[in-house]
Short mmCIF file of C-alpha atoms and ligand atoms in Angstrom, two decimals:
data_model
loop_
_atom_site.label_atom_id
_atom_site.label_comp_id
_atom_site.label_asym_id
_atom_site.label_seq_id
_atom_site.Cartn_x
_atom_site.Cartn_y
_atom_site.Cartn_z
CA UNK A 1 88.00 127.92 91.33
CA UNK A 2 89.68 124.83 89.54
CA UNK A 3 89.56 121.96 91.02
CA UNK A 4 91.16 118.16 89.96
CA UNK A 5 88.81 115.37 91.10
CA UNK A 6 89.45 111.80 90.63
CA UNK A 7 86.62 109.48 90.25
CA UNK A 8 86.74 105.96 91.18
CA UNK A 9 82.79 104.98 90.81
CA UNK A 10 83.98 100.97 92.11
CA UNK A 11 81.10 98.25 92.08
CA UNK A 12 78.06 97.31 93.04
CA UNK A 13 75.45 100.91 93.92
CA UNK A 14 78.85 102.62 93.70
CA UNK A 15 78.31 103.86 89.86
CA UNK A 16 74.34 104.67 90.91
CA UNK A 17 75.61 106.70 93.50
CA UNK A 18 78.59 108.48 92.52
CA UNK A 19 76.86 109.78 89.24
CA UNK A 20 73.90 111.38 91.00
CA UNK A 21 77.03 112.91 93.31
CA UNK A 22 78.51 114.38 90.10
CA UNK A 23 75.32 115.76 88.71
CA UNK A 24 75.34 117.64 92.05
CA UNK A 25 78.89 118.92 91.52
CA UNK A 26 78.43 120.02 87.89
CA UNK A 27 75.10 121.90 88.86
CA UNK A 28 77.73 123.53 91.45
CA UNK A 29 79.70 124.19 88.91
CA UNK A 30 77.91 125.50 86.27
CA UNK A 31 75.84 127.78 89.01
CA UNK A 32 78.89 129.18 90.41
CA UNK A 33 81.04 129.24 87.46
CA UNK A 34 84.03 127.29 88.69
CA UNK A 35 85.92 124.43 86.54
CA UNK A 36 85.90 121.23 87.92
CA UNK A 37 87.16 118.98 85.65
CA UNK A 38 86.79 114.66 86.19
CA UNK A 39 89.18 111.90 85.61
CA UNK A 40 87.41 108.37 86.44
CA UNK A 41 89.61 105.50 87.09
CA UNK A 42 89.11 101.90 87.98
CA UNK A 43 89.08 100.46 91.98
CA UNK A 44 87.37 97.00 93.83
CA UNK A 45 86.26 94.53 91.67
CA UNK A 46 85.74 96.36 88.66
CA UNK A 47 89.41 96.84 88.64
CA UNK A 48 89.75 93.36 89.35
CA UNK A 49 87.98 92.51 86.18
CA UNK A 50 89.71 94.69 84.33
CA UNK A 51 93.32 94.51 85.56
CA UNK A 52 93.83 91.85 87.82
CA UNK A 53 94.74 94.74 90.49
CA UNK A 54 92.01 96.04 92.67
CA UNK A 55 93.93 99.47 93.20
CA UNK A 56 95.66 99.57 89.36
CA UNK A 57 98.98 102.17 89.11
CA UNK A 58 97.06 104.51 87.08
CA UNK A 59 94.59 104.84 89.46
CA UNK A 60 97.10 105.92 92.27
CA UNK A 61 98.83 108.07 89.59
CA UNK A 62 95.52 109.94 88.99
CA UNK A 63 94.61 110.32 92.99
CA UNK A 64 97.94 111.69 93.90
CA UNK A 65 97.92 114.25 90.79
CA UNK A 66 94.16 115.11 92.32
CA UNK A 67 92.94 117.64 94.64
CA UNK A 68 90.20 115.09 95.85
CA UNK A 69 89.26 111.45 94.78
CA UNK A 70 85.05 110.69 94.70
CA UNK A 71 84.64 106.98 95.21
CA UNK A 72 81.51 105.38 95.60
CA UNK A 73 81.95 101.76 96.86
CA UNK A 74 83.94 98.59 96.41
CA UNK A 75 83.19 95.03 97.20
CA UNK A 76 81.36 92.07 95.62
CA UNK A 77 80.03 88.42 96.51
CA UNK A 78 82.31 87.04 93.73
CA UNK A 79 85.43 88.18 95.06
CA UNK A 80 84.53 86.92 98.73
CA UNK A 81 86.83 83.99 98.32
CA UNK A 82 89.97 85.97 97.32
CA UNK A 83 93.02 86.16 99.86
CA UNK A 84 92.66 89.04 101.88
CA UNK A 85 95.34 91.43 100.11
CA UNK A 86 93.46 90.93 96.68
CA UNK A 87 89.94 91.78 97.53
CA UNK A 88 88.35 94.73 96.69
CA UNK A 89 88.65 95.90 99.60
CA UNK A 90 91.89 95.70 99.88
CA UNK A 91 91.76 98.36 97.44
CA UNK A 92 90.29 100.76 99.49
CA UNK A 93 92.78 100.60 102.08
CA UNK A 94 95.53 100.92 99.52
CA UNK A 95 93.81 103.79 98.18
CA UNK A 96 93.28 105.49 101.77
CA UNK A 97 96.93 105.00 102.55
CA UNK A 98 98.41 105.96 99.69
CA UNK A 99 96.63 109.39 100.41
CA UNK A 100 97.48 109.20 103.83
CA UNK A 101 94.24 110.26 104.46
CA UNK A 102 94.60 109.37 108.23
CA UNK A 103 91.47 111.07 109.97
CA UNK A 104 87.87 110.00 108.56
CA UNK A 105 85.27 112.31 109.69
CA UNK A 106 81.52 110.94 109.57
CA UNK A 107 78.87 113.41 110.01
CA UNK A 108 75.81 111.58 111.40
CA UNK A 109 72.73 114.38 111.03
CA UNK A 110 68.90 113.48 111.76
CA UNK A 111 66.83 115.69 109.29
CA UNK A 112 63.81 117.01 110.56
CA UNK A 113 62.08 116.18 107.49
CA UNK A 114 63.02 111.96 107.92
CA UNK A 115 63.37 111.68 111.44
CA UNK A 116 60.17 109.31 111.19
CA UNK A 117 62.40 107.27 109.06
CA UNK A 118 64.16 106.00 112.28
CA UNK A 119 63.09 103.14 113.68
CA UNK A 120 63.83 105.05 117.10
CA UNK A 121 61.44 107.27 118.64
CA UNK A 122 61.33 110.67 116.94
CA UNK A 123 62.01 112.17 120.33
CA UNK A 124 65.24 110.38 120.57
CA UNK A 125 66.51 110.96 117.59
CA UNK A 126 65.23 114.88 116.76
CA UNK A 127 67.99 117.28 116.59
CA UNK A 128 70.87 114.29 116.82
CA UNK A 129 74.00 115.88 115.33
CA UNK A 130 77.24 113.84 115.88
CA UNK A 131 80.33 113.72 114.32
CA UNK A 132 82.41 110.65 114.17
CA UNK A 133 86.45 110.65 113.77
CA UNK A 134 87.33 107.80 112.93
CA UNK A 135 91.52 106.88 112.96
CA UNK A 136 91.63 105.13 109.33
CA UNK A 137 95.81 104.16 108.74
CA UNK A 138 96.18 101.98 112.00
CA UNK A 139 94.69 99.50 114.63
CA UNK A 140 93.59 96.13 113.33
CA UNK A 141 93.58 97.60 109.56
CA UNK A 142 97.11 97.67 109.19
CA UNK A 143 99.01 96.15 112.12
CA UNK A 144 101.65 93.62 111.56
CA UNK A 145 102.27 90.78 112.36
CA UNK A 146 98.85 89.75 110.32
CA UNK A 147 98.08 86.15 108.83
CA UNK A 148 96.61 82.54 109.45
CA UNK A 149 99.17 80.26 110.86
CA UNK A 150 98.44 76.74 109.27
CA UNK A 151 101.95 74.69 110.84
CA UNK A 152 100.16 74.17 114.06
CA UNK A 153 97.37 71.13 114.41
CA UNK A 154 94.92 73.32 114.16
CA UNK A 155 94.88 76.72 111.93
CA UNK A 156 95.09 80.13 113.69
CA UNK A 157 94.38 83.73 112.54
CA UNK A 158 95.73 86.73 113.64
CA UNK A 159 95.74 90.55 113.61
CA UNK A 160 97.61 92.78 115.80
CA UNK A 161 95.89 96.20 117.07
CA UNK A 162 99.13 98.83 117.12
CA UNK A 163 98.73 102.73 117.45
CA UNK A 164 101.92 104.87 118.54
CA UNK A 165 101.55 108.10 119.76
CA UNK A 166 101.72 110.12 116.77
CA UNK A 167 99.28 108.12 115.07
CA UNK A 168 96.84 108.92 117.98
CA UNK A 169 97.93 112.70 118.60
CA UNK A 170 97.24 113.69 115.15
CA UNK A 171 93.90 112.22 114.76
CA UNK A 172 92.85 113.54 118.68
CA UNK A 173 94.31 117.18 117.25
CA UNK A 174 91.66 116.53 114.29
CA UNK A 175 88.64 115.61 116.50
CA UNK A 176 89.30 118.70 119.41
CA UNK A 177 89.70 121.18 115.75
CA UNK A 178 86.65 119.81 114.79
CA UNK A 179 85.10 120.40 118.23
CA UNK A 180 85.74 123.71 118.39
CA UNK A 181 84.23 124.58 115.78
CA UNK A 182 80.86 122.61 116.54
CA UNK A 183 79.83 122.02 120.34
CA UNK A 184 82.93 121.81 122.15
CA UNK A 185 82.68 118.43 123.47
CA UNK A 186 84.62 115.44 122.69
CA UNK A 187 84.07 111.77 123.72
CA UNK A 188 87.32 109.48 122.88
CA UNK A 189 85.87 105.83 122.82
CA UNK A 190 88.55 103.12 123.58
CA UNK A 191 88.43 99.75 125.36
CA UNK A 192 90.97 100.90 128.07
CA UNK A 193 89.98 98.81 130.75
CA UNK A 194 91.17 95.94 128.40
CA UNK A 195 93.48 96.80 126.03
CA UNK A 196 97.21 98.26 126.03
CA UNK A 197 96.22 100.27 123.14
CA UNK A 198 93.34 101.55 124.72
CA UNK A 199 95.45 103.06 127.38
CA UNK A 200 97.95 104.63 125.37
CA UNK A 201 95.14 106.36 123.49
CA UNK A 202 93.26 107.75 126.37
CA UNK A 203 97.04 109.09 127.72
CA UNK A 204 97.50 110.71 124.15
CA UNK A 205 94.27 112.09 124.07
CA UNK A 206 94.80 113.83 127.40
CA UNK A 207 97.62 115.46 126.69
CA UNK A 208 96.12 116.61 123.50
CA UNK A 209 92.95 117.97 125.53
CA UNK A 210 95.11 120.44 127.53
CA UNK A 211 95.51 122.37 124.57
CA UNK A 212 92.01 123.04 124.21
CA UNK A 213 90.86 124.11 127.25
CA UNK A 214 87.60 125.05 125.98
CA UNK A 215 86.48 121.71 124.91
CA UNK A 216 84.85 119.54 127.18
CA UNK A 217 86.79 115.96 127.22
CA UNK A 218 85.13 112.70 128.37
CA UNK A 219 86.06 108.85 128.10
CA UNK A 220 83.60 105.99 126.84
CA UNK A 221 84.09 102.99 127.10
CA UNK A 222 83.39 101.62 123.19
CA UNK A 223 80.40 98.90 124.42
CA UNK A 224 78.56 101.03 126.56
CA UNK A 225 79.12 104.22 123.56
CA UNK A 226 77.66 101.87 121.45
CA UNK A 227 74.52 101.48 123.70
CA UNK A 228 74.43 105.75 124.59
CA UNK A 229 74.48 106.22 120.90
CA UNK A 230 70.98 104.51 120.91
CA UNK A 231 69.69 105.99 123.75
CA UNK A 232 70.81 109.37 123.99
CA UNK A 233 72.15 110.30 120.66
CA UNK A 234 72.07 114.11 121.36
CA UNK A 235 74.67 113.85 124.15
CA UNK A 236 77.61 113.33 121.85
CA UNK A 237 78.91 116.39 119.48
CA UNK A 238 82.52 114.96 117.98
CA UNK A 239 82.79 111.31 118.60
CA UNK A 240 86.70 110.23 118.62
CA UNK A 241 87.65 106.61 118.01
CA UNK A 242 90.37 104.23 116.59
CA UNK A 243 89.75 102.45 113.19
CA UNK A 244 87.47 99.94 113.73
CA UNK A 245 85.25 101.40 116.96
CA UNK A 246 84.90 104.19 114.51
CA UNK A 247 83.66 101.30 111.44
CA UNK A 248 81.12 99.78 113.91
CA UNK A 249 79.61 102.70 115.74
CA UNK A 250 79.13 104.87 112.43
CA UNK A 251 77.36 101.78 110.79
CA UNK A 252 75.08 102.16 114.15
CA UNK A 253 74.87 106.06 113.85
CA UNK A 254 73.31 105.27 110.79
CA UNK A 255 70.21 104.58 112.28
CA UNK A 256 70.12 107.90 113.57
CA UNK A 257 69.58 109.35 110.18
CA UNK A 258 66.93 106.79 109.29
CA UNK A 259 69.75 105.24 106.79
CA UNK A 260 73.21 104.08 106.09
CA UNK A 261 72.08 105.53 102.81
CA UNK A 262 72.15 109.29 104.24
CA UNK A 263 75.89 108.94 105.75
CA UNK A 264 79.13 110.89 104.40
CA UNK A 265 82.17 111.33 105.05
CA UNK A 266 85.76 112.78 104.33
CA UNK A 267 88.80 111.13 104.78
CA UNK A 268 91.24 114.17 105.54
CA UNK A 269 95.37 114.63 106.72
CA UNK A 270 97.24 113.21 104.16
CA UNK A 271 98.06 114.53 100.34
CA UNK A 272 94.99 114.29 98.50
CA UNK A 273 91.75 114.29 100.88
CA UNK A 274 88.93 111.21 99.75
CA UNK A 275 85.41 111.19 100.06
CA UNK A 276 83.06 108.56 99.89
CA UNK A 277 79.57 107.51 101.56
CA UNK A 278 79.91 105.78 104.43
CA UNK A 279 77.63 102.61 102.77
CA UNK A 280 79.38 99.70 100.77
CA UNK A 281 78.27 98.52 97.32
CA UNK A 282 74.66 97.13 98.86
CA UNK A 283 74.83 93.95 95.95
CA UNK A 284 71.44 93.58 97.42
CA UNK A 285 69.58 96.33 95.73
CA UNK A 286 72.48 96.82 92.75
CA UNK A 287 71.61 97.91 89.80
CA UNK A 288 68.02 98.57 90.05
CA UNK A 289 67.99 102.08 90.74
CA UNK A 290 67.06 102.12 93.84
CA UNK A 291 69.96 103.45 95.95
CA UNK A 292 69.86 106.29 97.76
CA UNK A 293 72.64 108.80 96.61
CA UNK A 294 72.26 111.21 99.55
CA UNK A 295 75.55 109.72 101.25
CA UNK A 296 77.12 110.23 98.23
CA UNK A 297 75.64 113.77 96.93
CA UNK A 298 77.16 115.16 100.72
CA UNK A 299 79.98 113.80 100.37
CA UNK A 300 80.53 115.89 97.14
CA UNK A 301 79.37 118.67 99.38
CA UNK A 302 82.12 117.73 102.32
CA UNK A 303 84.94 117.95 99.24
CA UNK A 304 83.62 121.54 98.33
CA UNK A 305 83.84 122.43 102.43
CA UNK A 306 87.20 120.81 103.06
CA UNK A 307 89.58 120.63 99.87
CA UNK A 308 87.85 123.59 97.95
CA UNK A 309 86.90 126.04 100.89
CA UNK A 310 83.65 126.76 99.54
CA UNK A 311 81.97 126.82 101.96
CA UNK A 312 78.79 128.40 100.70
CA UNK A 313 78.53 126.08 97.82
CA UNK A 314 78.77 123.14 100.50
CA UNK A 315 76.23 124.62 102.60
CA UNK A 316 73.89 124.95 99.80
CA UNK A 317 74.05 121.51 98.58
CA UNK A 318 73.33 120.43 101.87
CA UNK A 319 70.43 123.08 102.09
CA UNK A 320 69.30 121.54 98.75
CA UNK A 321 69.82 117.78 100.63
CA UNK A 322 67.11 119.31 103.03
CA UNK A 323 64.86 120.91 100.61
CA UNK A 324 64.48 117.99 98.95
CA UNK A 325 63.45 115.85 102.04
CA UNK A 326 60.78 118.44 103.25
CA UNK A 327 58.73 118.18 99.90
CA UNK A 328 58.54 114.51 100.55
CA UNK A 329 61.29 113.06 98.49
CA UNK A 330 62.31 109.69 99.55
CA UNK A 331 64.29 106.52 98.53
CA UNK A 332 63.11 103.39 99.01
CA UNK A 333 65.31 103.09 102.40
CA UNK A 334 63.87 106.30 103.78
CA UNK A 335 60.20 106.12 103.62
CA UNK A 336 58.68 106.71 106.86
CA UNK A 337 55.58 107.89 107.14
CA UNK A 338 56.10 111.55 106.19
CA UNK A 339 57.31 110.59 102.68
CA UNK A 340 55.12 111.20 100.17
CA UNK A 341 56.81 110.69 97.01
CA UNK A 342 59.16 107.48 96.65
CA UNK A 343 61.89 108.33 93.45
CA UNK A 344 64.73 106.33 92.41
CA UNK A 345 68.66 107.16 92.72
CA UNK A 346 68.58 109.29 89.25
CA UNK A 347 65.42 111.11 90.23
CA UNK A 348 66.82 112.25 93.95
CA UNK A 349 70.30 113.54 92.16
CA UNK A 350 67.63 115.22 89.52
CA UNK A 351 66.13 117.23 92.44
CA UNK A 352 68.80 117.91 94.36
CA UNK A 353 70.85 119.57 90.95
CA UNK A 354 67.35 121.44 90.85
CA UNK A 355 66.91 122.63 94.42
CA UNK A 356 70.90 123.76 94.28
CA UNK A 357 69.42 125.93 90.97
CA UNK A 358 66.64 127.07 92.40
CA UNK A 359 68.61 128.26 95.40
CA UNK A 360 71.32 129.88 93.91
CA UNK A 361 68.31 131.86 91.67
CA UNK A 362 67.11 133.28 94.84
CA UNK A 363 70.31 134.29 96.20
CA UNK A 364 70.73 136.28 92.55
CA UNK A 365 67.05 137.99 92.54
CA UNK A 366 67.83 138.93 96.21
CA UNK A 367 71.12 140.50 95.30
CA UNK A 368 69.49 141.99 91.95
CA UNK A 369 66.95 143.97 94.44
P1 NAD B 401 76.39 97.75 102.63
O1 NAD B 401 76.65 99.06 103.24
O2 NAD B 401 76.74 97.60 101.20
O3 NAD B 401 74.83 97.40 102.79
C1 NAD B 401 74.20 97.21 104.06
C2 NAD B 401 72.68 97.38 103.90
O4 NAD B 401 72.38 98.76 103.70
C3 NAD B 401 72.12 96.64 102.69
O5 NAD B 401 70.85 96.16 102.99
C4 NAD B 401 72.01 97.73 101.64
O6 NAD B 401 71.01 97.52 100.67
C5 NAD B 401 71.72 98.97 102.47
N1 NAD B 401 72.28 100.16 101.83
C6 NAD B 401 73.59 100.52 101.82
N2 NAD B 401 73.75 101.65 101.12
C7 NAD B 401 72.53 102.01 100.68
C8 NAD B 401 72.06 103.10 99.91
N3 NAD B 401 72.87 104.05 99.43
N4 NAD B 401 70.73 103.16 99.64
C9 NAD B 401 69.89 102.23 100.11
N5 NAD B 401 70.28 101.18 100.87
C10 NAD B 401 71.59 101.07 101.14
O7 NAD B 401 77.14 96.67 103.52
P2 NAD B 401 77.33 95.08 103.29
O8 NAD B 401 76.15 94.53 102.60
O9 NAD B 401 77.74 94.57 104.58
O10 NAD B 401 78.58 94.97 102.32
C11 NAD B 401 78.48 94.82 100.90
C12 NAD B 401 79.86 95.00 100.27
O11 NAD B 401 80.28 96.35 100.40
C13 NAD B 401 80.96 94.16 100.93
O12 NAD B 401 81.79 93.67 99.90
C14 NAD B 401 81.70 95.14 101.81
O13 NAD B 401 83.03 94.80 102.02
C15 NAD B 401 81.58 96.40 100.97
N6 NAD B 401 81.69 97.67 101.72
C16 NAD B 401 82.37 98.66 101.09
C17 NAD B 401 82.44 99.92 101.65
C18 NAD B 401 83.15 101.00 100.92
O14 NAD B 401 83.49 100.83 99.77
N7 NAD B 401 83.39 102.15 101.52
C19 NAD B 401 81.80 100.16 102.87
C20 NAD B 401 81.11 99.11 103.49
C21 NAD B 401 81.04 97.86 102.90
C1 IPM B 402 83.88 101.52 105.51
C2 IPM B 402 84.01 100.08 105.04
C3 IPM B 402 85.48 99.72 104.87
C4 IPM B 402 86.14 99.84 106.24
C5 IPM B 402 85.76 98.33 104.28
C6 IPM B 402 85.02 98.10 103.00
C7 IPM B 402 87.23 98.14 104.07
O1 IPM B 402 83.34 99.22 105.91
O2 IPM B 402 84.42 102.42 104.84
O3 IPM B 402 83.23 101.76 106.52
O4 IPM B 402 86.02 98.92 107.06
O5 IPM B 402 86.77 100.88 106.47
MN1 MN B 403 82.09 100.27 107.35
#
């Protein structure tokens, strides 16, 4: 298998991250024998720096030309005071729409192995398995009219939360595919009892439901999801929201898996798929080695499962992921009480490559006997 993967490492832990992620798909590589081959390209502030662009032509040449992009994270304190369109950030939206990668799936999974690492009971969160769809082209994101207003006597902001129904039937057809394949239940979160949006949505996502007559279909309300996500993670299999319900809640799923350092995710529907952790650059901890590059190392396995189809090779790096976490590997932001060795971001993506090498020699003196 060839595959094309654009790399856009961005700031901050992004780098850290991103290449313990491609030591992981180079072991996969090499193990398998397939030919990925890398082309890394500026994004965020780093582009900034460099170009005065946080989302530079060449970069957007090299994602569409791509099977996949890799990015790590974007964002910086220094470029806080930039207007809104030439942040960082901003790249990443250009970057997500230009892909029109539309549906952003977020796997939130407690290990067994870290489930101490939780602040919530162990009881609570044992066994939680959720998957967030998030919308990611529309709502407050990208709605026009946008701006602050500075003619009156006093300034105003403003945003405008739009979906039409397309933009809400394709990412519902996304979340009941996904449910099928998973637990066959689906809870669309909206604010319908407030907001015209809302109410569109939940009609869409009806409609949508009565082709899948085998998944189970229920409506949350996106405060009191946020408060069932705490208390009852392990009622909720596929979790389908608009753009920034799906932002906030997976930020709180995080605590599920003991850190927003352990979350994923694929952003899937358009041209070229993206994948990227669901943390941000973490300027708090930059630099030092410290990050945890498990977010990162499965999203590298969600590009193997969703743009490459190999589906083995995804399953063992997340086996590996596992294996790693039941000897007692931790980062810093995973400790528990259970961990019993704390490593850095290089020394994780070191024994992940390993455990993926170790597996794959078992599968091959299995099949040798
Ligand atoms: P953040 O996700 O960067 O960090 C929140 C907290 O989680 C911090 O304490 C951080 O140290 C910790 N953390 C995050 N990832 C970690 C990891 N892999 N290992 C260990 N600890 C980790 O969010 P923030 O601090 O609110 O934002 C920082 C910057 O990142 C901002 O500029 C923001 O816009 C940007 N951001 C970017 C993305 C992205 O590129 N996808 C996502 C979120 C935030
Ligand atoms: C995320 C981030 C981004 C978002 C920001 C950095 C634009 O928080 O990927 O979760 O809000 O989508
Ligand atoms: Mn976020």
């Amino acid at each position: 298998m060839k595959l094309k993967i654009t790399v856009l490492p961005g700031d901050g832990i992004g780098p850290e991250v991103t290449q313990e992620a491609l030591r992981v798909l180079c072991s996969v590589a090499e193990v398998y024998g397939h030919e990925f081959s890398f082309e890394e390209h500026l994004i965020g502030g780093a582009a900034i720096e460099q170009t005065g662009s946080p989302f530079p032509p060449a970069t957007l040449d090299s994602c569409l030309a791509s099977d996949a992009v890799l990015l790590g994270a974007v964002g910086a304190p220094q470029f806080d005071g930039l207007a809104g369109d030439q942040r960082p950030e901003a790249g990443l939206l250009a970057l997500r729409s230009s892909c029109g990668a539309f549906a952003n799936l977020r796997p939130v999974v407690c290990y067994d192995a870290t489930a101490d690492s939780s602040p919530l009971k162990a009881e609570v969160v044992n066994g939680a398995d959720v998957l967030i769809v998030r919308e990611l082209l529309g709502g407050l994101y990208f709605g026009a009219p946008r701006g602050i207003n500075d003619e009156g006597a006093t300034r105003e902001g403003f945003n405008t939360m739009r979906y039409d129904e397309q933009e809400v039937e394709r990412v519902a057809r996304v979340a009941f595919e996904a449910a099928c394949a998973r637990g066959r239940k689906v809870t669309s979160v909206d604010k319908a009892n407030v907001l015209e949006t809302s109410r569109l949505w939940r009609e869409v996502v009806n409609r949508v439901a009565r082709e899948y007559p085998q998944v189970t279909l229920e409506h949350m309300y996106v405060d009191a999801c946020a408060m069932h996500l705490m208390l009852n993670p392990r009622r909720f299999d596929v979790i389908l929201t608009e753009n920034l319900f799906g932002d906030i809640l997976s930020d709180e799923a995080a605590v599920l898996a003991g850190s927003l350092g352990m979350l994923a995710s694929a952003s899937v529907g358009g041209g070229t798929d993206v994948y990227e952790p669901v943390h941000g650059s973490a300027p708090d901890i930059a630099g030092q080695g410290l990050a945890n590059p498990l977010g990162a190392i499965a999203s590298a396995a969600l590009l193997l499962r969703h743009t490459a189809g190999l589906e083995q090779e995804a399953q063992d790096v997340e086996d590996s992921i596992r294996a790693v976490l039941e000897r007692g590997y931790r980062t810093a932001d995973i400790q528990g009480q259970t961990g019993k060795y704390i490593v850095g971001t290089e020394e994780m993506g070191t024994l992940v490559s390993e455990a993926l090498a170790e597996l794959a020699d078992m599968r091959h003196a299995y099949h040798a006997v």
